[in-house]
């Protein structure tokens, strides 16, 4: 929702901070602001629709393959994470226009667990994709054994779940005198434990969002994948890339970094301003909110570009899908002739 442009304001996340903070329409917005929110909703739903269609086609082509690799399975897991994001958006759109939370405390904890954990799983899946491709490049004669893979996946899920625990511990329902209920992240107890001033309690929450929404989800993965990507770029379209594992990994990683760079940057800037208590005007706040919505929309284009680039690079997929359909028609024709 777009703030009123008057006086000075801050970028402290409000009680209704969520994925749709700057998309959902407020009860008190003026008609132009309401129309603007409607435009955002239409744009997001259009991108989600295209993403579901393209990813469904890609998954269908993978089901027709006889030689599925771990890279293909990880790419399918990306789609599962995207569906979780879309489910969160749909849930938030179903709330009241002021984004009040009418459910229980346990539902709030589970909601925050998904909300904060989904970006972590996305960046962790990217690291897993790059690791498997780099390990196959380093040891081409050794294939990853199934037990070793399950152990690695268990450690991956376990570590991601551990990182998501703070979202459960510090999520709560904030009830205001007007009986409005919001599901929020409240880390004020940590600021009290650290002996911070009352006016600086919001800085702890801002640091949490800085780490979980920017550092762990983008900047740290960027630092970890630079060296493997620089080495893999020399092996694209070579004999070591006979199953397009390196090409797919390189293309997906670069697209992830490109489409998520604006969002990670604006989140970093916003939370640094909040942490350092830098005064900003309402106009600046409005601009940052709009950019946040725009960059979030741009990051969703990765959900569309990823399966498209995989379909283009892995050219065995579409012929397999067409061949399978042709075999079904041919088999049906033979059964008709026998009758």
Coordinates of C-alpha atoms in Angstrom, one line a residue, residues 173-324:
X173 CA -0.3 -11.8 16.8
X174 CA -0.3 -8.1 17.5
X175 CA -3.7 -7.0 18.8
X176 CA -4.3 -3.2 18.8
X177 CA -6.9 -1.2 20.8
X178 CA -9.0 -1.1 17.7
X179 CA -9.2 -5.0 17.9
X180 CA -7.1 -5.1 14.7
X181 CA -5.0 -8.3 14.6
X182 CA -1.7 -8.6 12.6
X183 CA 0.7 -11.4 12.2
X184 CA 4.1 -9.8 12.8
X185 CA 7.8 -10.6 13.5
X186 CA 8.6 -9.0 16.9
X187 CA 12.2 -9.2 18.1
X188 CA 11.8 -6.5 20.7
X189 CA 12.7 -9.0 23.4
X190 CA 16.2 -9.2 21.9
X191 CA 16.7 -5.5 22.0
X192 CA 15.6 -5.5 25.7
X193 CA 18.1 -8.2 26.4
X194 CA 20.8 -6.2 24.7
X195 CA 19.9 -3.1 26.7
X196 CA 19.0 -1.0 23.7
X197 CA 17.0 2.2 24.0
X198 CA 13.2 1.9 23.6
X199 CA 13.3 4.0 20.4
X200 CA 15.9 1.6 18.8
X201 CA 13.9 -1.6 19.3
X202 CA 12.9 -1.6 15.6
X203 CA 16.6 -1.9 14.6
X204 CA 16.8 -5.5 15.7
X205 CA 13.8 -6.4 13.5
X206 CA 15.4 -4.5 10.6
X207 CA 18.6 -6.4 11.1
X208 CA 16.6 -9.7 11.0
X209 CA 15.0 -8.7 7.7
X210 CA 18.4 -7.5 6.4
X211 CA 19.9 -10.9 7.0
X212 CA 17.0 -13.1 6.0
X213 CA 15.6 -11.1 3.0
X214 CA 18.9 -10.0 1.5
X215 CA 22.2 -11.4 2.8
X216 CA 21.2 -15.1 3.2
X217 CA 18.9 -15.1 0.1
X218 CA 21.2 -13.3 -2.3
X219 CA 24.5 -11.8 -1.3
X220 CA 25.9 -14.9 0.4
X221 CA 24.8 -17.3 -2.4
X222 CA 26.3 -14.8 -4.9
X223 CA 29.7 -15.0 -3.1
X224 CA 29.5 -18.8 -2.9
X225 CA 28.7 -19.5 -6.6
X226 CA 31.1 -17.0 -8.2
X227 CA 34.1 -19.4 -8.4
X228 CA 32.1 -22.5 -9.5
X229 CA 30.3 -20.5 -12.2
X230 CA 33.5 -19.0 -13.5
X231 CA 35.0 -22.5 -13.9
X232 CA 31.8 -23.9 -15.5
X233 CA 31.5 -21.2 -18.1
X234 CA 34.6 -22.7 -19.8
X235 CA 32.9 -26.1 -20.0
X236 CA 29.6 -25.0 -21.6
X237 CA 28.9 -26.9 -24.9
X238 CA 31.9 -29.3 -24.4
X239 CA 32.1 -33.1 -24.0
X240 CA 31.7 -32.6 -20.3
X241 CA 28.3 -31.0 -20.9
X242 CA 26.8 -33.9 -22.9
X243 CA 23.6 -33.9 -20.8
X244 CA 23.4 -30.1 -20.7
X245 CA 23.9 -30.1 -16.9
X246 CA 26.5 -27.4 -17.0
X247 CA 24.6 -25.3 -19.5
X248 CA 21.4 -25.5 -17.5
X249 CA 23.1 -24.7 -14.2
X250 CA 25.0 -21.8 -15.7
X251 CA 21.9 -20.3 -17.3
X252 CA 19.6 -20.8 -14.3
X253 CA 22.2 -19.4 -11.9
X254 CA 22.9 -16.3 -14.0
X255 CA 19.2 -15.6 -14.4
X256 CA 18.6 -16.0 -10.7
X257 CA 21.3 -13.5 -9.9
X258 CA 20.1 -11.0 -12.5
X259 CA 16.3 -11.1 -11.7
X260 CA 16.8 -11.0 -7.9
X261 CA 19.5 -8.3 -7.9
X262 CA 17.1 -5.3 -7.8
X263 CA 15.0 -6.8 -5.0
X264 CA 18.0 -7.7 -2.9
X265 CA 19.4 -4.2 -3.4
X266 CA 16.3 -2.3 -2.4
X267 CA 15.8 -4.6 0.7
X268 CA 19.4 -4.0 1.7
X269 CA 19.0 -0.2 1.3
X270 CA 15.6 -0.1 3.1
X271 CA 16.8 -2.1 6.1
X272 CA 20.0 -0.2 6.4
X273 CA 18.1 3.0 6.5
X274 CA 15.9 1.6 9.2
X275 CA 18.8 0.1 11.2
X276 CA 20.7 3.4 11.1
X277 CA 17.6 5.5 11.9
X278 CA 18.2 7.7 8.9
X279 CA 15.3 10.2 8.5
X280 CA 13.7 10.1 5.1
X281 CA 10.8 12.1 3.7
X282 CA 7.4 10.7 2.8
X283 CA 8.2 11.1 -0.9
X284 CA 11.4 9.0 -0.5
X285 CA 9.4 6.4 1.4
X286 CA 6.8 6.3 -1.3
X287 CA 9.5 5.8 -4.0
X288 CA 11.1 3.0 -2.1
X289 CA 7.8 1.3 -1.6
X290 CA 7.0 1.5 -5.3
X291 CA 10.4 0.2 -6.2
X292 CA 10.0 -2.6 -3.8
X293 CA 6.8 -3.7 -5.5
X294 CA 8.4 -3.3 -8.9
X295 CA 11.5 -5.3 -8.1
X296 CA 9.4 -8.0 -6.4
X297 CA 7.5 -8.3 -9.7
X298 CA 10.8 -8.4 -11.6
X299 CA 12.1 -11.2 -9.4
X300 CA 9.0 -13.3 -10.3
X301 CA 10.1 -13.2 -14.0
X302 CA 12.8 -15.6 -13.0
X303 CA 10.0 -18.2 -12.5
X304 CA 9.1 -17.8 -16.2
X305 CA 12.6 -17.4 -17.7
X306 CA 13.9 -20.5 -15.9
X307 CA 11.7 -23.1 -17.6
X308 CA 11.9 -21.3 -20.9
X309 CA 15.7 -21.3 -21.0
X310 CA 15.7 -24.9 -19.9
X311 CA 13.4 -25.8 -22.8
X312 CA 15.6 -24.0 -25.2
X313 CA 18.9 -25.4 -24.0
X314 CA 17.7 -28.9 -23.4
X315 CA 16.3 -29.5 -26.9
X316 CA 15.6 -33.2 -26.3
X317 CA 12.5 -32.3 -24.2
X318 CA 10.0 -31.1 -26.8
X319 CA 10.8 -33.9 -29.3
X320 CA 10.2 -36.4 -26.6
X321 CA 6.9 -34.9 -25.7
X322 CA 5.7 -34.8 -29.4
X323 CA 7.0 -38.3 -29.9
X324 CA 5.1 -39.6 -26.9

